Short mmCIF file of C-alpha atoms in Angstrom, two decimals:
data_model
loop_
_atom_site.label_atom_id
_atom_site.label_comp_id
_atom_site.label_asym_id
_atom_site.label_seq_id
_atom_site.Cartn_x
_atom_site.Cartn_y
_atom_site.Cartn_z
CA UNK A 271 0.03 0.03 0.42
CA UNK A 272 1.18 3.16 -0.97
CA UNK A 273 1.16 5.53 2.21
CA UNK A 274 -0.43 8.73 1.52
CA UNK A 275 0.12 12.18 3.01
CA UNK A 276 -0.83 15.88 3.54
CA UNK A 277 0.79 18.90 2.23
CA UNK A 278 -0.59 21.96 3.92
CA UNK A 279 0.09 25.82 3.50
CA UNK A 280 -2.27 26.49 6.54
CA UNK A 281 -4.28 29.20 3.66
CA UNK A 282 -5.96 32.35 4.63
CA UNK A 283 -9.21 32.57 3.21
CA UNK A 284 -11.17 35.85 2.07
CA UNK A 285 -12.48 36.95 5.61
CA UNK A 286 -10.70 34.63 7.88
CA UNK A 287 -7.31 35.43 9.78
CA UNK A 288 -4.00 33.68 10.56
CA UNK A 289 -5.47 32.48 13.78
CA UNK A 290 -8.13 30.72 12.22
CA UNK A 291 -5.78 29.36 9.26
CA UNK A 292 -3.40 27.63 11.80
CA UNK A 293 -6.80 26.30 14.14
CA UNK A 294 -7.30 24.24 10.64
CA UNK A 295 -4.30 23.24 9.87
CA UNK A 296 -4.41 21.61 13.42
CA UNK A 297 -7.98 19.82 12.63
CA UNK A 298 -6.74 19.22 9.55
CA UNK A 299 -3.64 16.85 10.89
CA UNK A 300 -6.28 15.71 13.74
CA UNK A 301 -8.70 14.46 10.60
CA UNK A 302 -5.94 12.76 8.62
CA UNK A 303 -4.07 11.34 11.77
CA UNK A 304 -7.90 9.20 11.98
CA UNK A 305 -7.75 8.45 8.52
CA UNK A 306 -4.34 7.01 8.80
CA UNK A 307 -2.62 9.24 6.88
CA UNK A 308 1.55 8.90 7.85
CA UNK A 309 2.63 12.24 7.34
CA UNK A 310 1.43 16.05 7.50
CA UNK A 311 4.19 18.62 6.24
CA UNK A 312 3.84 22.39 6.02
CA UNK A 313 5.62 24.48 3.57
CA UNK A 314 7.75 27.65 4.51
CA UNK A 315 6.74 30.82 2.26
CA UNK A 316 6.95 34.38 2.98
CA UNK A 317 5.37 37.93 2.41
CA UNK A 318 1.75 36.10 0.83
CA UNK A 319 -1.03 37.03 2.48
CA UNK A 320 -2.78 33.51 1.34
CA UNK A 321 -0.26 31.88 3.49
CA UNK A 322 0.28 31.33 7.36
CA UNK A 323 3.28 28.99 7.44
CA UNK A 324 5.57 31.15 7.28
CA UNK A 325 7.11 30.39 10.89
CA UNK A 326 7.27 26.72 9.55
CA UNK A 327 9.24 25.28 12.79
CA UNK A 328 6.05 27.18 15.30
CA UNK A 329 3.54 25.98 13.24
CA UNK A 330 5.30 21.76 12.85
CA UNK A 331 4.87 22.56 17.08
CA UNK A 332 1.42 23.12 16.84
CA UNK A 333 0.13 20.71 14.81
CA UNK A 334 2.77 18.02 16.15
CA UNK A 335 0.92 19.09 19.71
CA UNK A 336 -2.56 18.78 19.07
CA UNK A 337 -1.70 15.00 17.66
CA UNK A 338 -0.86 11.90 18.76
CA UNK A 339 1.06 9.39 16.01
CA UNK A 340 1.19 11.28 12.75
CA UNK A 341 4.53 12.52 11.35
CA UNK A 342 4.88 16.39 11.00
CA UNK A 343 7.59 18.00 9.26
CA UNK A 344 8.21 20.73 6.54
CA UNK A 345 7.60 20.58 2.66
CA UNK A 346 9.66 22.26 2.98
CA UNK A 347 12.35 24.30 5.29
CA UNK A 348 14.06 27.04 2.70
CA UNK A 349 16.91 26.19 3.54
CA UNK A 350 19.49 29.14 1.59
CA UNK A 351 16.99 31.45 3.91
CA UNK A 352 18.56 29.90 7.09
CA UNK A 353 21.72 28.78 8.76
CA UNK A 354 22.12 24.84 9.15
CA UNK A 355 22.82 25.52 12.64
CA UNK A 356 19.52 27.68 13.64
CA UNK A 357 17.61 24.47 11.40
CA UNK A 358 19.39 21.82 13.81
CA UNK A 359 18.95 23.37 16.98
CA UNK A 360 14.93 24.09 15.77
CA UNK A 361 14.37 20.63 14.72
CA UNK A 362 16.23 19.05 17.57
CA UNK A 363 13.91 20.60 19.82
CA UNK A 364 10.99 19.22 17.81
CA UNK A 365 12.42 16.26 18.18
CA UNK A 366 12.97 16.13 21.61
CA UNK A 367 9.45 17.41 21.95
CA UNK A 368 7.90 14.60 19.74
CA UNK A 369 10.10 11.82 19.09
CA UNK A 370 10.40 9.79 16.13
CA UNK A 371 7.83 12.06 14.58
CA UNK A 372 9.47 14.79 12.85
CA UNK A 373 10.23 15.09 9.19
CA UNK A 374 12.77 17.47 7.81
CA UNK A 375 12.15 18.34 4.03
CA UNK A 376 14.49 20.67 2.63
CA UNK A 377 14.29 22.82 -0.49
CA UNK A 378 16.30 25.51 -2.46
CA UNK A 379 14.32 28.07 -3.28
CA UNK A 380 13.61 30.84 -0.92
CA UNK A 381 9.78 30.38 -1.33
CA UNK A 382 8.84 34.02 -2.17
CA UNK A 383 9.75 37.19 -4.14
CA UNK A 384 13.61 38.51 -3.86
CA UNK A 385 12.76 41.39 -1.84
CA UNK A 386 11.34 39.91 1.00
CA UNK A 387 13.92 37.18 0.43
CA UNK A 388 16.58 39.82 1.17
CA UNK A 389 14.70 41.02 3.91
CA UNK A 390 15.38 37.37 5.61
CA UNK A 391 19.12 38.69 5.75
CA UNK A 392 20.55 35.80 3.54
CA UNK A 393 23.14 35.93 0.84
CA UNK A 394 20.87 34.84 -1.77
CA UNK A 395 23.41 33.76 -4.33
CA UNK A 396 25.93 31.75 -2.01
CA UNK A 397 22.94 30.34 -0.32
CA UNK A 398 21.84 28.54 -3.09
CA UNK A 399 25.27 28.27 -4.82
CA UNK A 400 26.15 26.71 -0.68
CA UNK A 401 22.79 24.44 -0.64
CA UNK A 402 25.08 20.70 -0.93
CA UNK A 403 27.54 21.95 1.66
CA UNK A 404 24.87 23.13 3.82
CA UNK A 405 22.57 20.11 3.43
CA UNK A 406 25.75 18.02 4.46
CA UNK A 407 26.71 20.53 7.57
CA UNK A 408 22.95 20.58 8.62
CA UNK A 409 23.03 16.59 8.66
CA UNK A 410 25.95 16.29 10.33
CA UNK A 411 24.92 19.25 13.03
CA UNK A 412 21.59 16.50 13.76
CA UNK A 413 24.02 13.54 13.82
CA UNK A 414 26.48 12.05 16.34
CA UNK A 415 29.52 14.73 17.12
CA UNK A 416 32.63 14.41 16.55
CA UNK A 417 35.66 15.07 19.28
CA UNK A 418 37.23 17.66 16.91
CA UNK A 419 33.85 19.21 16.14
CA UNK A 420 34.20 23.27 17.31
CA UNK A 421 30.39 23.45 16.93
CA UNK A 422 27.45 22.06 18.63
CA UNK A 423 23.62 21.86 17.75
CA UNK A 424 22.24 21.87 21.24
CA UNK A 425 19.12 20.87 20.75
CA UNK A 426 20.37 18.66 17.40
CA UNK A 427 23.31 16.70 18.13
CA UNK A 428 22.04 12.87 18.17
CA UNK A 429 18.65 13.89 16.98
CA UNK A 430 19.31 12.18 14.11
CA UNK A 431 15.75 13.82 12.18
CA UNK A 432 14.84 12.26 8.90
CA UNK A 433 15.99 14.69 6.15
CA UNK A 434 14.35 14.37 2.50
CA UNK A 435 15.23 17.02 -0.10
CA UNK A 436 12.36 18.83 -2.15
CA UNK A 437 12.84 19.70 -5.69
CA UNK A 438 10.88 20.68 -9.16
CA UNK A 439 14.07 20.07 -11.36
CA UNK A 440 16.88 17.75 -11.71
CA UNK A 441 19.01 19.66 -9.44
CA UNK A 442 17.48 18.30 -6.15
CA UNK A 443 17.35 14.74 -8.04
CA UNK A 444 21.06 14.19 -8.32
CA UNK A 445 22.01 15.31 -4.99
CA UNK A 446 19.23 13.07 -2.96
CA UNK A 447 20.92 10.27 -5.17
CA UNK A 448 24.61 11.37 -4.70
CA UNK A 449 23.89 11.36 -0.81
CA UNK A 450 21.68 8.28 -0.82
CA UNK A 451 18.21 10.67 0.84
CA UNK A 452 14.68 10.36 0.15
CA UNK A 453 13.43 12.47 -2.80
CA UNK A 454 9.54 14.41 -2.93
CA UNK A 455 9.40 16.02 -6.14
CA UNK A 456 6.65 19.10 -6.41
CA UNK A 457 4.61 17.59 -9.19
CA UNK A 458 1.70 19.37 -7.38
CA UNK A 459 2.63 22.89 -9.06
CA UNK A 460 5.91 21.45 -11.18
CA UNK A 461 5.02 18.75 -13.53
CA UNK A 462 7.61 19.22 -16.54
CA UNK A 463 10.42 17.80 -15.35
CA UNK A 464 8.57 14.81 -12.97
CA UNK A 465 9.67 11.77 -14.68
CA UNK A 466 12.91 12.21 -16.17
CA UNK A 467 14.22 13.88 -12.09
CA UNK A 468 13.12 10.70 -10.98
CA UNK A 469 14.49 8.24 -13.19
CA UNK A 470 17.48 10.59 -12.55
CA UNK A 471 17.17 10.03 -8.89
CA UNK A 472 16.80 6.29 -8.89
CA UNK A 473 19.78 5.88 -11.47
CA UNK A 474 22.22 8.03 -9.54
CA UNK A 475 21.33 6.76 -6.04
CA UNK A 476 24.08 5.83 -3.74
CA UNK A 477 22.72 3.42 -0.70
CA UNK A 478 24.02 5.52 2.17
CA UNK A 479 23.50 4.77 6.35
CA UNK A 480 20.19 6.94 5.89
CA UNK A 481 18.76 4.86 2.91
CA UNK A 482 19.76 1.78 1.41
CA UNK A 483 17.61 2.37 -1.66
CA UNK A 484 15.80 5.00 -3.68
CA UNK A 485 12.53 5.88 -2.11
CA UNK A 486 10.58 8.75 -3.99
CA UNK A 487 7.42 11.01 -2.99
CA UNK A 488 5.39 12.57 -5.52
CA UNK A 489 2.83 15.64 -4.91
CA UNK A 490 -0.59 16.49 -6.15
CA UNK A 491 -3.07 19.19 -5.40
CA UNK A 492 -6.32 17.19 -4.58
CA UNK A 493 -10.45 18.23 -4.82
CA UNK A 494 -12.24 15.37 -3.95
CA UNK A 495 -16.47 15.43 -2.95
CA UNK A 496 -19.71 13.51 -3.76
CA UNK A 497 -19.82 14.29 -7.76
CA UNK A 498 -17.04 15.80 -9.84
CA UNK A 499 -19.48 18.89 -10.54
CA UNK A 500 -18.58 19.35 -7.13
CA UNK A 501 -15.20 18.64 -6.78
CA UNK A 502 -14.53 20.89 -9.89
CA UNK A 503 -16.16 23.39 -8.38
CA UNK A 504 -14.55 23.67 -5.17
CA UNK A 505 -11.40 23.64 -6.92
CA UNK A 506 -11.65 26.61 -8.71
CA UNK A 507 -10.48 28.71 -5.96
CA UNK A 508 -7.16 26.98 -6.53
CA UNK A 509 -7.19 27.62 -9.55
CA UNK A 510 -8.37 31.82 -8.96
CA UNK A 511 -4.84 31.56 -6.89
CA UNK A 512 -2.60 30.22 -9.39
CA UNK A 513 -4.36 32.65 -12.05
CA UNK A 514 -3.47 35.68 -9.06
CA UNK A 515 -0.30 34.63 -8.35
CA UNK A 516 0.97 34.54 -11.87
CA UNK A 517 -0.48 38.35 -12.16
CA UNK A 518 1.46 39.44 -9.59
CA UNK A 519 -1.55 39.62 -7.47
CA UNK A 520 -1.89 37.20 -4.89
CA UNK A 521 -4.07 37.56 -1.71
CA UNK A 522 -6.19 35.76 0.43
CA UNK A 523 -7.36 32.41 -0.57
CA UNK A 524 -10.47 33.18 -2.86
CA UNK A 525 -13.94 31.27 -2.41
CA UNK A 526 -14.96 29.36 -5.04
CA UNK A 527 -16.97 30.46 -8.78
CA UNK A 528 -19.34 29.68 -10.75
CA UNK A 529 -17.33 30.22 -13.94
CA UNK A 530 -14.10 30.60 -14.03
CA UNK A 531 -14.39 31.80 -17.72
CA UNK A 532 -15.43 35.15 -15.90
CA UNK A 533 -12.36 35.09 -14.36
CA UNK A 534 -9.35 33.71 -16.53
CA UNK A 535 -8.24 34.73 -20.21
CA UNK A 536 -7.41 31.88 -22.54
CA UNK A 537 -3.59 32.14 -22.05
CA UNK A 538 -3.96 31.83 -18.37
CA UNK A 539 -6.41 28.94 -18.96
CA UNK A 540 -3.82 26.90 -20.52
CA UNK A 541 -1.57 28.02 -18.23
CA UNK A 542 -3.12 26.68 -14.71
CA UNK A 543 -4.30 23.37 -16.94
CA UNK A 544 -0.68 22.85 -17.99
CA UNK A 545 0.64 23.53 -14.11
CA UNK A 546 -2.43 21.66 -12.76
CA UNK A 547 -2.42 18.22 -14.93
CA UNK A 548 -1.83 15.97 -12.20
CA UNK A 549 -4.31 17.10 -10.08
CA UNK A 550 -6.54 15.02 -8.96
CA UNK A 551 -9.83 16.31 -8.75
CA UNK A 552 -13.59 14.50 -8.05
CA UNK A 553 -16.13 12.24 -6.43
CA UNK A 554 -14.49 9.22 -5.27
CA UNK A 555 -14.89 6.82 -8.84
CA UNK A 556 -12.69 10.12 -10.43
CA UNK A 557 -10.29 10.52 -8.07
CA UNK A 558 -9.38 6.62 -7.56
CA UNK A 559 -8.85 6.20 -11.34
CA UNK A 560 -6.52 9.29 -11.35
CA UNK A 561 -4.78 8.22 -8.42
CA UNK A 562 -4.39 4.92 -9.74
CA UNK A 563 -3.03 6.64 -13.01
CA UNK A 564 -0.83 8.67 -11.35
CA UNK A 565 0.93 6.11 -9.31
CA UNK A 566 1.73 3.77 -11.94
CA UNK A 567 3.09 6.50 -14.25
CA UNK A 568 5.49 7.18 -11.28
CA UNK A 569 6.13 4.19 -9.34
CA UNK A 570 6.54 6.14 -6.02
CA UNK A 571 6.40 5.07 -2.95
CA UNK A 572 4.42 7.81 -1.29
CA UNK A 573 1.89 10.23 -2.43
CA UNK A 574 1.44 13.62 -0.77
CA UNK A 575 -1.84 15.76 -1.25
CA UNK A 576 -2.46 19.43 -0.90
CA UNK A 577 -5.73 20.16 -0.23
CA UNK A 578 -6.55 23.93 -0.99
CA UNK A 579 -10.28 23.94 -0.06
CA UNK A 580 -11.86 27.66 0.81
CA UNK A 581 -14.45 26.04 3.06
CA UNK A 582 -13.42 23.96 6.27
CA UNK A 583 -15.85 21.43 6.21
CA UNK A 584 -15.25 20.34 2.79
CA UNK A 585 -11.30 20.15 2.91
CA UNK A 586 -12.35 17.40 5.91
CA UNK A 587 -14.50 15.61 3.63
CA UNK A 588 -12.30 15.37 0.63
CA UNK A 589 -9.45 13.99 3.45
CA UNK A 590 -11.65 11.44 4.32
CA UNK A 591 -12.64 10.56 0.35
CA UNK A 592 -8.81 10.26 -0.51
CA UNK A 593 -8.41 8.06 2.51
CA UNK A 594 -11.05 5.88 1.43
CA UNK A 595 -9.81 5.68 -2.04
CA UNK A 596 -6.16 4.75 -0.71
CA UNK A 597 -8.30 1.43 0.87
CA UNK A 598 -9.89 0.66 -2.22
CA UNK A 599 -6.72 0.65 -4.50
CA UNK A 600 -5.00 -0.92 -1.66
CA UNK A 601 -8.21 -3.59 -1.88
CA UNK A 602 -7.66 -3.68 -5.52
CA UNK A 603 -4.20 -4.68 -5.71
#
């Protein structure tokens, strides 16, 4: 059975508050735990009015404190924004608070616009260029310290928090394979290099003391409802959000609309449909078929689903329907 997980950005809906968004993330994780999802990851983004997970480590703590068994982690921490020592201390603390439940997914992008990235007080060029060295340094800080080691992460040392590399191109696929780490591809918004990146990762994988064989996770946007029509309706919130992002006018997460043709032009429609080509949207039979096809295409070891849905009750229902689809697929296998 391929494990299912959830990627959440703590969406701030139109008319909502950050406090409500963070409470909703915790509630969503509780529902995911009840229905057998393996992981609940939160993503680092900055300066976006529709996303409340900027202080990712704090939101992970908030979610983990409200759950008991589900793994909670980052999808991901954008390492060029931080020193490896700071992240080692933060995740070492989380691992001490929630033993054997914390994941550390790492990304190379800043997760924001360039001006906001500069305000995060890191040299962006050197940060991106130093990504491989920073990943290695971070893992060393979270591993057993050597007698000659001058800098210690306290907490952090000996925490051995599992590290994943995240990517939307070939770069992290090469690096994850070289370091022998698990790899998660952001196919929920970057579909073009999915299959080639997975091929590179598997071909270049070198066994390590972290992992003895390749382990790949793939992402999809998801919206499940009782019918295809209802699911397509609630998914218009995500479509609007992507259009606004491409227009350079991101805002709070919008409610669904009845007719997207009144919102986007033809070029925007083509762009969004291409970007979200792997989205799993529909009623129970549709999503089951879409998931089966996607897993057959990618041969992935895990699936992570982002469910940005405006109405919280609809979001919780989507979590349940995806879990039921997983069970049906497992019985059919």
